[in-house]
Coordinates of C-alpha atoms and ligand atoms in Angstrom, one line a residue:
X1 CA -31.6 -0.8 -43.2
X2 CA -33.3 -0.6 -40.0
X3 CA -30.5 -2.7 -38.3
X4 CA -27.8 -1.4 -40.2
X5 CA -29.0 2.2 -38.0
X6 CA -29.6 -0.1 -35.2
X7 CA -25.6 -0.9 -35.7
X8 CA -24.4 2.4 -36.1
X9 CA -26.2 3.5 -33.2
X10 CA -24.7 0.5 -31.1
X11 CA -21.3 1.7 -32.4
X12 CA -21.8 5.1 -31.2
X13 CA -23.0 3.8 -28.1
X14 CA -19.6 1.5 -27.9
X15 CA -17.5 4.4 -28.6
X16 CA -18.7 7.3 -26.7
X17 CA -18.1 4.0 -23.6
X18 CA -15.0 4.0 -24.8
X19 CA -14.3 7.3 -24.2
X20 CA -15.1 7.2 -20.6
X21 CA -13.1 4.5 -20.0
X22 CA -11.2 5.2 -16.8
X23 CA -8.2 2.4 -16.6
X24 CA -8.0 0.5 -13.4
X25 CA -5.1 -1.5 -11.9
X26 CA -6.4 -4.7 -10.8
X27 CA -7.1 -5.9 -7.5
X28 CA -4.9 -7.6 -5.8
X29 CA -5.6 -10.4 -3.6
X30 CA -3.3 -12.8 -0.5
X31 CA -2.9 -16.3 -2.0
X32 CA -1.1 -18.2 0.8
X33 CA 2.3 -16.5 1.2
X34 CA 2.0 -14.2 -1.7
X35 CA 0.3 -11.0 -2.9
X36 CA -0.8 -12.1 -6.1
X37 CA -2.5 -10.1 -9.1
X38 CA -6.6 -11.3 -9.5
X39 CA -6.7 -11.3 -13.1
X40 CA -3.1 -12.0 -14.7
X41 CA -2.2 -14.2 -11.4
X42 CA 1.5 -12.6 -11.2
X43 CA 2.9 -12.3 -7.7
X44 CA 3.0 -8.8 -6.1
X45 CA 5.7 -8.0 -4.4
X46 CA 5.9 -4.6 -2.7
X47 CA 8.5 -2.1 -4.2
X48 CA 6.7 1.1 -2.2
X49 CA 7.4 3.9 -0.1
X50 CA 5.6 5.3 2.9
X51 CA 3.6 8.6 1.9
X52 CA 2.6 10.7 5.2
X53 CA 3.8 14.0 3.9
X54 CA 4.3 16.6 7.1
X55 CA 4.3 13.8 9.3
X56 CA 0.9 13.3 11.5
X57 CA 0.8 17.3 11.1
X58 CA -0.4 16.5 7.8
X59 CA -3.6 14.7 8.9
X60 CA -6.0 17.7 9.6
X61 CA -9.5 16.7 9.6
X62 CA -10.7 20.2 11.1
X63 CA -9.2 21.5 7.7
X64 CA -10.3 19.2 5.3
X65 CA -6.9 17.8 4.9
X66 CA -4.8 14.9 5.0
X67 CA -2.3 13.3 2.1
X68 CA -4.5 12.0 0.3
X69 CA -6.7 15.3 -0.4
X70 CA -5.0 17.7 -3.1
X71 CA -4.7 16.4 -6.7
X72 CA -2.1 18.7 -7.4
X73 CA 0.0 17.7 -4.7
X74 CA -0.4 14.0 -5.4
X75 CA 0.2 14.7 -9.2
X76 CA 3.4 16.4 -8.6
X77 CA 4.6 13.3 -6.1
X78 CA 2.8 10.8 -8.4
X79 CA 5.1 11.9 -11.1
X80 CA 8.2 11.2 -9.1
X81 CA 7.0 8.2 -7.0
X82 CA 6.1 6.6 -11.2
X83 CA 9.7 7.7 -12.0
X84 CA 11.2 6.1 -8.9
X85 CA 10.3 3.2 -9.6
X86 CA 7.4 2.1 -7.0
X87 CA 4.3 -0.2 -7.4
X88 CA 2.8 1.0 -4.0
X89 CA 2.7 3.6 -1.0
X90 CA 1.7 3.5 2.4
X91 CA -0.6 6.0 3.9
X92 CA -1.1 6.1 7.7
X93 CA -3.8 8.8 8.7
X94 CA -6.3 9.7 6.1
X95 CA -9.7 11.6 7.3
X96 CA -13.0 8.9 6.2
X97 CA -15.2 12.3 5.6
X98 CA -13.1 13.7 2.7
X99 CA -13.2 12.9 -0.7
X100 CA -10.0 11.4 -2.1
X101 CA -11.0 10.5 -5.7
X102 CA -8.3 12.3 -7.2
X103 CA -6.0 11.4 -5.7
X104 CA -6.6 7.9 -5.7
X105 CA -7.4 8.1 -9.4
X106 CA -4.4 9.7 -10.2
X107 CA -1.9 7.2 -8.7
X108 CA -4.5 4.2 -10.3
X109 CA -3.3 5.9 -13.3
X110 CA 0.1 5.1 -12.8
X111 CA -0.1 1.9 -11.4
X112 CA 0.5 2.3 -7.5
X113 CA -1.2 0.9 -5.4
X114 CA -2.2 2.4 -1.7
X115 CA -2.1 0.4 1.4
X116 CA -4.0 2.3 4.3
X117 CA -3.9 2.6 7.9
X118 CA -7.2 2.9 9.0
X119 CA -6.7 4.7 12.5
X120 CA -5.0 8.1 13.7
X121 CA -3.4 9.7 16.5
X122 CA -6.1 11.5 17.8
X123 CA -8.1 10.1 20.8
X124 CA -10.6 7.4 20.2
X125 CA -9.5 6.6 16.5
X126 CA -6.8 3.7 17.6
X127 CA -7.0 1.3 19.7
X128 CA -5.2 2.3 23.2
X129 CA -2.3 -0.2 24.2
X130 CA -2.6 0.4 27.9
X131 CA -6.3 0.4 27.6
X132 CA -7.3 -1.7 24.2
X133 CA -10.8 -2.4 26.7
X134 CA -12.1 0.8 26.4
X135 CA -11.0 2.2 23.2
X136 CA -13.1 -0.8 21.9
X137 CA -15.6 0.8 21.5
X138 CA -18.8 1.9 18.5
X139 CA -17.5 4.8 17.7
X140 CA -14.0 3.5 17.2
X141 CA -15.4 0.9 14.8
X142 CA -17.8 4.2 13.1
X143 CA -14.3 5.6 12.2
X144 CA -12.6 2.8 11.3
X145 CA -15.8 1.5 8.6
X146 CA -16.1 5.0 7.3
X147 CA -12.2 4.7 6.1
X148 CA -13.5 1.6 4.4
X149 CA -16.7 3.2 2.7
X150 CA -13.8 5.8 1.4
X151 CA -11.5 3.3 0.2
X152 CA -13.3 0.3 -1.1
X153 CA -14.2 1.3 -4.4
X154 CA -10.9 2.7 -5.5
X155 CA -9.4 -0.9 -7.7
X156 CA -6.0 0.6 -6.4
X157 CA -6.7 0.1 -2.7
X158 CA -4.6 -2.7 -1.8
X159 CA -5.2 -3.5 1.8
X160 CA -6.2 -2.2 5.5
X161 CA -3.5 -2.0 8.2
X162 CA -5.8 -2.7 11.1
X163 CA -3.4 -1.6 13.7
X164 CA 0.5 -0.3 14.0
X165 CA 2.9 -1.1 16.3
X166 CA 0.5 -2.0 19.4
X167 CA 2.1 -4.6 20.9
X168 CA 5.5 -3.0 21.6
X169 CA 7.3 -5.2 24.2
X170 CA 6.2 -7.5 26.4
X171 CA 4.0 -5.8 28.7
X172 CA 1.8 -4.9 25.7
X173 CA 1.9 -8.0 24.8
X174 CA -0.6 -9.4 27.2
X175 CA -3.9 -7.6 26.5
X176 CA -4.0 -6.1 23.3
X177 CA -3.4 -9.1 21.1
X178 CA -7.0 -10.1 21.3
X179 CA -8.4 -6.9 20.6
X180 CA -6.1 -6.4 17.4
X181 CA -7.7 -9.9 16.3
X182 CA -11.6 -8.3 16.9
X183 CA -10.7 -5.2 15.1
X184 CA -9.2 -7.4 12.4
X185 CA -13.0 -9.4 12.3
X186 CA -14.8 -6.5 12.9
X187 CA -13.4 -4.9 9.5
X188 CA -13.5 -8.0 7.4
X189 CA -17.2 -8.5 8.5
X190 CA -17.9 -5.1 7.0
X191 CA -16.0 -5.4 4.1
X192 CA -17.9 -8.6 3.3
X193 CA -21.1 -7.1 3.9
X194 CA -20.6 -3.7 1.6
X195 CA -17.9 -4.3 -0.4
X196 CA -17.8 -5.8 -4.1
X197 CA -14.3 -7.7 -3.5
X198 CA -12.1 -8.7 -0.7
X199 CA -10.0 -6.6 1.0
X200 CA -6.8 -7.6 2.8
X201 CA -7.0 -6.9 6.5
X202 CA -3.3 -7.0 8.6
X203 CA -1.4 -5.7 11.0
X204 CA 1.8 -3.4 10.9
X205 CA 4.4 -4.5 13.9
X206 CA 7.3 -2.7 15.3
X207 CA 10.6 -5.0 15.3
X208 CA 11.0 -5.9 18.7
X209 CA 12.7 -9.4 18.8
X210 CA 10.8 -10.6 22.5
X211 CA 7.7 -10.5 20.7
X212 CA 8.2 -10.0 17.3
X213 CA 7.9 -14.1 16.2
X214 CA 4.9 -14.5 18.9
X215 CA 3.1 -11.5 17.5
X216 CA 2.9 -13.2 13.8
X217 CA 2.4 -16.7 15.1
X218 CA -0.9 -15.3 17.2
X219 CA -2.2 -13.1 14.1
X220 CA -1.7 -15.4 11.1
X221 CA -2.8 -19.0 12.8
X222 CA -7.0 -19.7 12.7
X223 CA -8.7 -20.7 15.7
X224 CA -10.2 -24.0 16.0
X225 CA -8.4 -24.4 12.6
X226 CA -11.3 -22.5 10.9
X227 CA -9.7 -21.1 7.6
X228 CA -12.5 -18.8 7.6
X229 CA -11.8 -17.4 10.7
X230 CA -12.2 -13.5 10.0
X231 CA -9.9 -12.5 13.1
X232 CA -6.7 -13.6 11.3
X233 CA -4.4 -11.1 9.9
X234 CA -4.2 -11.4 6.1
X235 CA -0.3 -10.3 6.1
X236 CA 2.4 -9.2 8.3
X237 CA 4.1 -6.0 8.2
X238 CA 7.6 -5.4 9.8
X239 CA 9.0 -2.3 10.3
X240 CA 13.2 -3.2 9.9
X241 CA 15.5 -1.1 10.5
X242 CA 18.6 -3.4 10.9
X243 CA 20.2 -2.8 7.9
X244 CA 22.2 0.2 8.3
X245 CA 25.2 2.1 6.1
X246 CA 27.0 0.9 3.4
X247 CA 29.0 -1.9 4.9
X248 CA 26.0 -3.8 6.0
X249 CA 25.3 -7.5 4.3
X250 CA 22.2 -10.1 4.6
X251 CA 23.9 -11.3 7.5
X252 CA 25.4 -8.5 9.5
X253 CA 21.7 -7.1 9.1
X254 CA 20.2 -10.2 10.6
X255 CA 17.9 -10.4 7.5
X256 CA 18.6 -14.3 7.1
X257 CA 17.2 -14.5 10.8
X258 CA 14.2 -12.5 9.7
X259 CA 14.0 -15.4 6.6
X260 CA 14.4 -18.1 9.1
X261 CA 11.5 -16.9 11.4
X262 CA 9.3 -16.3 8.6
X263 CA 9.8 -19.0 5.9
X264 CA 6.6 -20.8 6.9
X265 CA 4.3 -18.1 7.3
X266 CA 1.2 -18.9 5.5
X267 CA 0.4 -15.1 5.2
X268 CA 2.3 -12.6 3.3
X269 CA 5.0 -10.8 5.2
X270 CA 6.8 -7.9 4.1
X271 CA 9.0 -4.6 5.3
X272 CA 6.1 -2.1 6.8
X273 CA 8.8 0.5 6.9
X274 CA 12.5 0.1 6.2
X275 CA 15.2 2.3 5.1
X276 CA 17.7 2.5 8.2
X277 CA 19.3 6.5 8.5
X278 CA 22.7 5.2 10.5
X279 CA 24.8 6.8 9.9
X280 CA 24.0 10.4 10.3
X281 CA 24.0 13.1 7.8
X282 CA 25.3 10.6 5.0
X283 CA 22.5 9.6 1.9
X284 CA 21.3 5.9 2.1
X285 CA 22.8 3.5 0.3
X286 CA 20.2 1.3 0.1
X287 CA 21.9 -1.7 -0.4
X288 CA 19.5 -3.7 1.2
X289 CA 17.1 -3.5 -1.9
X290 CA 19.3 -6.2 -3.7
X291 CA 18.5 -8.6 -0.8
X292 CA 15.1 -7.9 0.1
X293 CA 14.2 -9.0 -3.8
X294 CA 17.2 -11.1 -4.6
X295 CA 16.6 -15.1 -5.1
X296 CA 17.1 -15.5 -0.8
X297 CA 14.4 -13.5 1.0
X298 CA 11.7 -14.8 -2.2
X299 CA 9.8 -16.1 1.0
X300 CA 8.9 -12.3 1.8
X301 CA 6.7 -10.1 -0.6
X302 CA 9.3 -6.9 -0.1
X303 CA 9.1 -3.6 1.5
X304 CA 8.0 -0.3 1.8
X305 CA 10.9 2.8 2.6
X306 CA 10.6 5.0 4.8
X307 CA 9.6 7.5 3.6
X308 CA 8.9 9.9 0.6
X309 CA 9.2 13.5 2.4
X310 CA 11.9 14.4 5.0
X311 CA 10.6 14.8 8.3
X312 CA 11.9 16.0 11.3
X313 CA 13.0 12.0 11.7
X314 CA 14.7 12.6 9.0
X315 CA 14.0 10.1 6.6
X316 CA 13.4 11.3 3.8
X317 CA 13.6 10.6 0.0
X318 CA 12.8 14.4 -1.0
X319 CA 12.2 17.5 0.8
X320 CA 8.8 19.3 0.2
X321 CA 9.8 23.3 0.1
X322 CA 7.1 25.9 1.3
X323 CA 6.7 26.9 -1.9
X324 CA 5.3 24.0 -2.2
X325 CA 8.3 22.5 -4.7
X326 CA 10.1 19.6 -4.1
X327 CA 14.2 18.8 -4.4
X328 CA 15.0 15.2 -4.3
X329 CA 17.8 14.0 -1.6
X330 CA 20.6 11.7 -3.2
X331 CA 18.6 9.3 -1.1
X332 CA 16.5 9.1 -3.7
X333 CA 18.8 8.6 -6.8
X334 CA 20.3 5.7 -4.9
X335 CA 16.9 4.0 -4.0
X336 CA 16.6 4.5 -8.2
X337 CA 19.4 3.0 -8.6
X338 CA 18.9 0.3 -6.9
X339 CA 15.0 -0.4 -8.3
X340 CA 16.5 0.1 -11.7
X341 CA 18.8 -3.1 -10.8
X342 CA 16.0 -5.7 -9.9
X343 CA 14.7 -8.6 -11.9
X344 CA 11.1 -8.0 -12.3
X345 CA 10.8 -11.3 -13.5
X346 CA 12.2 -13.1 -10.4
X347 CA 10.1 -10.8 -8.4
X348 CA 6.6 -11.1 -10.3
X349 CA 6.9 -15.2 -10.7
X350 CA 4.7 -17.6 -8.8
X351 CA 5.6 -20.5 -6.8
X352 CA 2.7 -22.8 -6.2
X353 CA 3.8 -24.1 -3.0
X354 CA 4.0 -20.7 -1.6
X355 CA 0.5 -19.8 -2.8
X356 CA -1.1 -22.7 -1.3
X357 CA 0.1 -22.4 2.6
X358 CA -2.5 -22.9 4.7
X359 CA -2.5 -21.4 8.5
X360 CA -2.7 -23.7 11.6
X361 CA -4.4 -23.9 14.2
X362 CA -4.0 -21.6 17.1
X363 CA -2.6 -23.2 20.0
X364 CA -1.1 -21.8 22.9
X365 CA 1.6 -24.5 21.9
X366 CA 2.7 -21.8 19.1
X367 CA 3.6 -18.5 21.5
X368 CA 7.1 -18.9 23.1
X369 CA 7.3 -15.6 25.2
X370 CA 5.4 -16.6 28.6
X371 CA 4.3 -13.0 28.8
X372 CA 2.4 -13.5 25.8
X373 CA -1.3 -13.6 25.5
X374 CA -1.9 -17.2 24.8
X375 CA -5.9 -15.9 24.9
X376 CA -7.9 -16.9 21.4
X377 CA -11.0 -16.4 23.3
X378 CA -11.6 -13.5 20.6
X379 CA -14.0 -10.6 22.8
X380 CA -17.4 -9.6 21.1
X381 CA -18.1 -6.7 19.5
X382 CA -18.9 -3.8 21.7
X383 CA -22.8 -2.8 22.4
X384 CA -24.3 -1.3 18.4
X385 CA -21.1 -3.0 16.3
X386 CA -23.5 -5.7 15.2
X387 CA -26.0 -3.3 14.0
X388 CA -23.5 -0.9 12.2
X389 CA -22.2 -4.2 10.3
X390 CA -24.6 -5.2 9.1
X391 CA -26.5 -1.8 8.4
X392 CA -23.8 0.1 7.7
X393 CA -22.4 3.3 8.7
X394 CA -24.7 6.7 8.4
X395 CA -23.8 8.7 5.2
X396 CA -20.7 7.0 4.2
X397 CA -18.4 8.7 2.0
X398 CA -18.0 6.5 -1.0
X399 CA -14.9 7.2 -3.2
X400 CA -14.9 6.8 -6.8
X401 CA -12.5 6.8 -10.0
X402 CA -12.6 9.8 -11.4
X403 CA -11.2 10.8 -15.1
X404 CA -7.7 12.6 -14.3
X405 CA -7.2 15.6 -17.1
X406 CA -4.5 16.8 -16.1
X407 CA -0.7 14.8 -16.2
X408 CA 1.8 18.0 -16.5
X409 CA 3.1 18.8 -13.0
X410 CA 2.6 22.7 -12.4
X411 CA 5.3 23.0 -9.8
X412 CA 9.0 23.1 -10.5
X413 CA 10.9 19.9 -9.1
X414 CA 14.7 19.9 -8.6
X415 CA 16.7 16.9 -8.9
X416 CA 19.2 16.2 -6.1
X417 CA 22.3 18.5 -7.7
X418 CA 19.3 21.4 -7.7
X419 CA 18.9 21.2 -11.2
X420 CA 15.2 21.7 -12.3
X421 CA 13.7 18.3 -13.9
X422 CA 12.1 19.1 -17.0
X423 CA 9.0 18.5 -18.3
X424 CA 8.0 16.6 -15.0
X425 CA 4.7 14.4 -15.6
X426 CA 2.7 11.5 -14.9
X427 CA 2.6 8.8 -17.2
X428 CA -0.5 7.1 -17.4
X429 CA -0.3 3.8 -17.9
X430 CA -2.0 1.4 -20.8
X431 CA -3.2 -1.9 -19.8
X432 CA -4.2 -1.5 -16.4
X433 CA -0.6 -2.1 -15.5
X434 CA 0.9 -1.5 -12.0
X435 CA 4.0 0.3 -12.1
X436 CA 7.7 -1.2 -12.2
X437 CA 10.9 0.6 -12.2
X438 CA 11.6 1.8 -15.6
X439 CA 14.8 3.0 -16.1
X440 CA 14.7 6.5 -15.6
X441 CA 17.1 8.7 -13.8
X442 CA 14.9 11.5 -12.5
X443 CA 17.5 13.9 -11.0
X444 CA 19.3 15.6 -13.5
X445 CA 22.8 15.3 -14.5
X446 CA 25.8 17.6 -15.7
X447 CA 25.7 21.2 -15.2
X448 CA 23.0 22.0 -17.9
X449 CA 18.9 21.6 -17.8
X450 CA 18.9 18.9 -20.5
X451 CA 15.8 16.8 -20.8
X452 CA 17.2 14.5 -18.7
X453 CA 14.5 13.5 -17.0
X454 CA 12.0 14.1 -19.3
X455 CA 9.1 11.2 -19.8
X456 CA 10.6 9.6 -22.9
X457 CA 9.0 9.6 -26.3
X458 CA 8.3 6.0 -26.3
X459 CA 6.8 6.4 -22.8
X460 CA 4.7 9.2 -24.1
X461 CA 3.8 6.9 -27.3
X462 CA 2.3 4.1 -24.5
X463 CA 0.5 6.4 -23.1
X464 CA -1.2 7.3 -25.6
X465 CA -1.8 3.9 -26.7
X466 CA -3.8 3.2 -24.0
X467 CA -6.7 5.5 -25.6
X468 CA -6.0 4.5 -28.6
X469 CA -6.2 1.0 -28.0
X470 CA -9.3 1.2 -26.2
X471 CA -10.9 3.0 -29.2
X472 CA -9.6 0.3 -31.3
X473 CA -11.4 -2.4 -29.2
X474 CA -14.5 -0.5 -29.4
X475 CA -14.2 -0.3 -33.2
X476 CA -13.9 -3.8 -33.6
X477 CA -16.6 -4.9 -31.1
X478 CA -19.2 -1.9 -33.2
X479 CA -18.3 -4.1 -36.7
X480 CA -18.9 -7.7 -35.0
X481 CA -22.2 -6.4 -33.9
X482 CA -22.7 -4.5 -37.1
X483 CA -22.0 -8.1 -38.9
X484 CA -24.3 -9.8 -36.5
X485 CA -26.9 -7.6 -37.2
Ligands
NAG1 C1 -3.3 22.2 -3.2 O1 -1.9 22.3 -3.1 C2 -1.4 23.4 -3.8 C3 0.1 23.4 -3.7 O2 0.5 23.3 -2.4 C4 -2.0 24.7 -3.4 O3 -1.5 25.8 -4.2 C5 -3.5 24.6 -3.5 O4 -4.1 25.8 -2.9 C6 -4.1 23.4 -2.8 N1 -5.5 23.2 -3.1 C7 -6.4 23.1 -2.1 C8 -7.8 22.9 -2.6 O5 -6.1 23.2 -0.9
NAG2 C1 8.5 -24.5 10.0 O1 7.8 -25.7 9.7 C2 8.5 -26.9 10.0 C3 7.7 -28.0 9.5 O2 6.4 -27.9 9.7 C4 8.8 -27.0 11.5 O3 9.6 -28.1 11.8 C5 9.7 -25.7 11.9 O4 9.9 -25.7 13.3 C6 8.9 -24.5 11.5 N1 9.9 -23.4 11.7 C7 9.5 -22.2 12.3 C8 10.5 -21.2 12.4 O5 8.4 -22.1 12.7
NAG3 C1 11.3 27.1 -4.2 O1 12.1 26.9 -3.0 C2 13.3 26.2 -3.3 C3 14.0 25.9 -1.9 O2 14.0 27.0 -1.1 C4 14.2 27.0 -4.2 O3 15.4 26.3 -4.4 C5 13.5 27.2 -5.5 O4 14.3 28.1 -6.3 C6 12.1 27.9 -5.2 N1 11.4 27.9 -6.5 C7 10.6 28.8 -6.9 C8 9.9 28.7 -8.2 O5 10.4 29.8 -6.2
NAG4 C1 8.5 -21.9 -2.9 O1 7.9 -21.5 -1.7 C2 8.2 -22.4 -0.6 C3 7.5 -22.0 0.6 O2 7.9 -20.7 0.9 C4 9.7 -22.5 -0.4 O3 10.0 -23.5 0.6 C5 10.4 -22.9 -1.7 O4 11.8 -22.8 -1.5 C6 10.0 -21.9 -2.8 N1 10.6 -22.4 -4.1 C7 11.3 -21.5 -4.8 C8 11.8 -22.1 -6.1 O5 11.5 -20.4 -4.5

């Protein structure tokens, strides 16, 4: 008797677990070339878009706010970013002292993934191209750890960009390289001292052709062939804007160069930014999606568009109204489109040699541009970095998971022809799935407000699963130990 109550009360004790069982997409870690999921060891390719609603206006730290900091916003772009198709965003200025747990939590639940920049455009949170010496510097590096005490803990964050776009031509191409490498140490240092799991580290870089091919070569290679080295970039981001308009092809675009130069990277390399706006005034085609994860660019882990909210560059998939609704831009029913087209399977498979490169040694032998920095001689960290490594940073700001109630979007959403999109909501997903395109056609069609674009039954059905399923588990697990007993 007394261990059939011991049972029940270990049942209980399953179930009431169960309840609080927040889903979490699984890390993701760099496995030579690719981006590879840690626990079902499928490749990750990046199907994203770059998130920075109101541009670097909407970074405002004396406010509290950056995009990242309002659930109901990021519910009501969760919900279309899900039904667009994506697996992961980009966010470039996020503020390390505000809490971001509901947001994060909310696009866990629907399996995207957030790669962060850790710097901004205000002074002394970057470093300074002109003058990468003195914006090395502790309190730099007290910014820069506090966006990883904020980001760590959330299973959805993806990677660190380290820096963007620093070395620019060739007369930034001199100094700053070796400080992007100590930045790139500096974090991966920290993360190994206070985090519970790796965290990719890399670097963002503008495509300028003089120094494009020297600026992976210096990032990706290990000095004195060290595979350890902590000052090598985990990936490569490149920010590609050569495929433009509707006529463009893999070739025209110069995207079999781009394949060419980086077919033996030993790091993952992927579209930063892409989505060119040539011509003017007409919606993208975005023709290039076929390419980037069609059978011939495989050697590249895919892209990130630029970007979800129209800008004053113009950009955008959807414009953000003051009243705080949003109306998608064909732009975005043709980057649907186009998601809706790709085989997932092709772009999820492995390919052992690819996940087995291995980076070789720096050399000055591997920079071509004689304006280069052909300097390894990595510099130290500056005065108090080794003390706030291996200490840690006062007071971090640790972000959690936290439970998201709510998945009905509150706002009204219009679909590119201005018809409202009914019933507009996030999907959470079972399984601890990352998110794929699905199908869907978000903006509405026809003349009427049909439930077009209404979450499907089915989907709703998964959904729910997920719950369910978990209860299930816990059922099962309370009778083994009730049989045990
Ligand atoms: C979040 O954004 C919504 C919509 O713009 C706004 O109504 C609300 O006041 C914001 N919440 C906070 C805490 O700023
Ligand atoms: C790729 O590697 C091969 C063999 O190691 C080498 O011959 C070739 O030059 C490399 N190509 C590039 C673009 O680095
Ligand atoms: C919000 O603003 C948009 C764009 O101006 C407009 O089309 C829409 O009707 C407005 N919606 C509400 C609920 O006021
Ligand atoms: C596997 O990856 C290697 C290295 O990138 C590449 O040379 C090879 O073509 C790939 N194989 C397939 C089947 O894609």
């Amino acid at each position: 008797m007394r261990s059939f109550l011991h049972g029940v009360a270990l049942l209980v004790v399953a179930l009431v677990v169960c309840v609080q069982y927040v889903g979490a997409v699984h890390p993701v870690e760099v496995r030579g070339q690719d981006f590879v999921d840690s626990v079902t060891g499928k490749r990750v390719m990046l199907i994203g878009v770059d998130y920075q609603p109101g541009g670097q206006a909407g970074y405002k730290p004396t406010s509290g706010q950056d995009p990242l900091s309002n659930g109901t916003v990021c519910l009501r772009d969760a919900a279309l970013l899900q039904g667009l198709g994506v697996n992961v965003i980009r966010v470039y200025n996020v503020d390390p002292t505000i809490n971001h747990d509901e947001c994060a939590s909310i696009f866990n639940a629907v399996g995207i993934y957030m790669v962060i920049d850790v710097n901004s455009p205000f002074g002394g949170e970057s470093i300074n191209r002109a003058n990468p010496v003195e914006s090395y510097h502790v309190g730099y590096l007290n910014r820069i750890f506090g966006v990883v005490e904020n980001f760590k803990n959330y299973p959805n964050l993806m990677a660190f960009f380290a820096a963007n776009e620093v070395i620019n031509d060739v007369g930034t191409a001199k100094k700053p390289p070796p400080y992007i490498r100590a930045v790139q140490r500096d974090l991966k240092n920290y993360i190994a001292k206070h985090s519970k799991r790796t965290i990719p580290v890399g670097y963002s870089a503008a495509d300028v052709r003089e120094v494009l091919e020297d600026s992976w070569a210096y990032l990706q290679c290990a000095i004195d062939g060290d595979e350890n080295d902590q000052s090598r970039s985990d990936f490569f981001g490149l920010n590609s804007y050569s495929w433009c308009g509707e006529d463009a092809t893999y070739q025209t675009a110069g995207y079999d160069v781009l394949v060419n130069m980086f077919k033996n990277s030993t790091i993952p390399v992927f579209f930063s930014e892409y989505g060119c706006n040539k011509p003017e005034g007409v919606a993208r085609p975005f023709n290039e999606v076929q390419a980037l994860y069609g059978v011939d660019m495989t050697s590249l882990s895919g892209g990130l568009v630029y970007e979800y909210s129209q800008e004053e560059s113009d950009y955008g998939l959807v414009y953000i109204n003051d009243n705080t609704t949003v109306t998608l831009k064909k732009d975005f029913d043709n980057l649907q489109s186009q998601y809706n087209k790709l085989d997932i399977g092709l772009v999820q498979s492995t390919n052992a040699t690819a996940t087995k490169l291995t980076p070789p040694e720096c050399s000055s032998a591997l920079i071509s541009n004689s304006g280069f920095s052909k300097d390894f001689d990595i510099p130290s960290p500056p005065e108090g970095a080794e003390d706030l490594i291996n200490d840690g940073i006062k007071s971090p700001l640790n972000g959690k998971l936290v439970e998201v109630k709510e998945t009905n979007v509150p706002m009204p959403a219009y679909g590119s022809t201005g018809i409202q999109i009914q019933n507009l909501a996030i999907r959470p997903l079972p399984n601890d799935d990352s998110n794929t395109p699905n199908g869907d056609t978000t903006s509405p069609t026809g003349s009427t407000t049909a439930a077009a674009a209404s979450p499907s039954a089915t989907k709703k059905g998964d959904a729910g699963k997920a719950s369910i399923g978990g209860f299930g588990v816990a059922i099962f697990a309370g009778l083994v130990i009730l049989t045990m007993l």
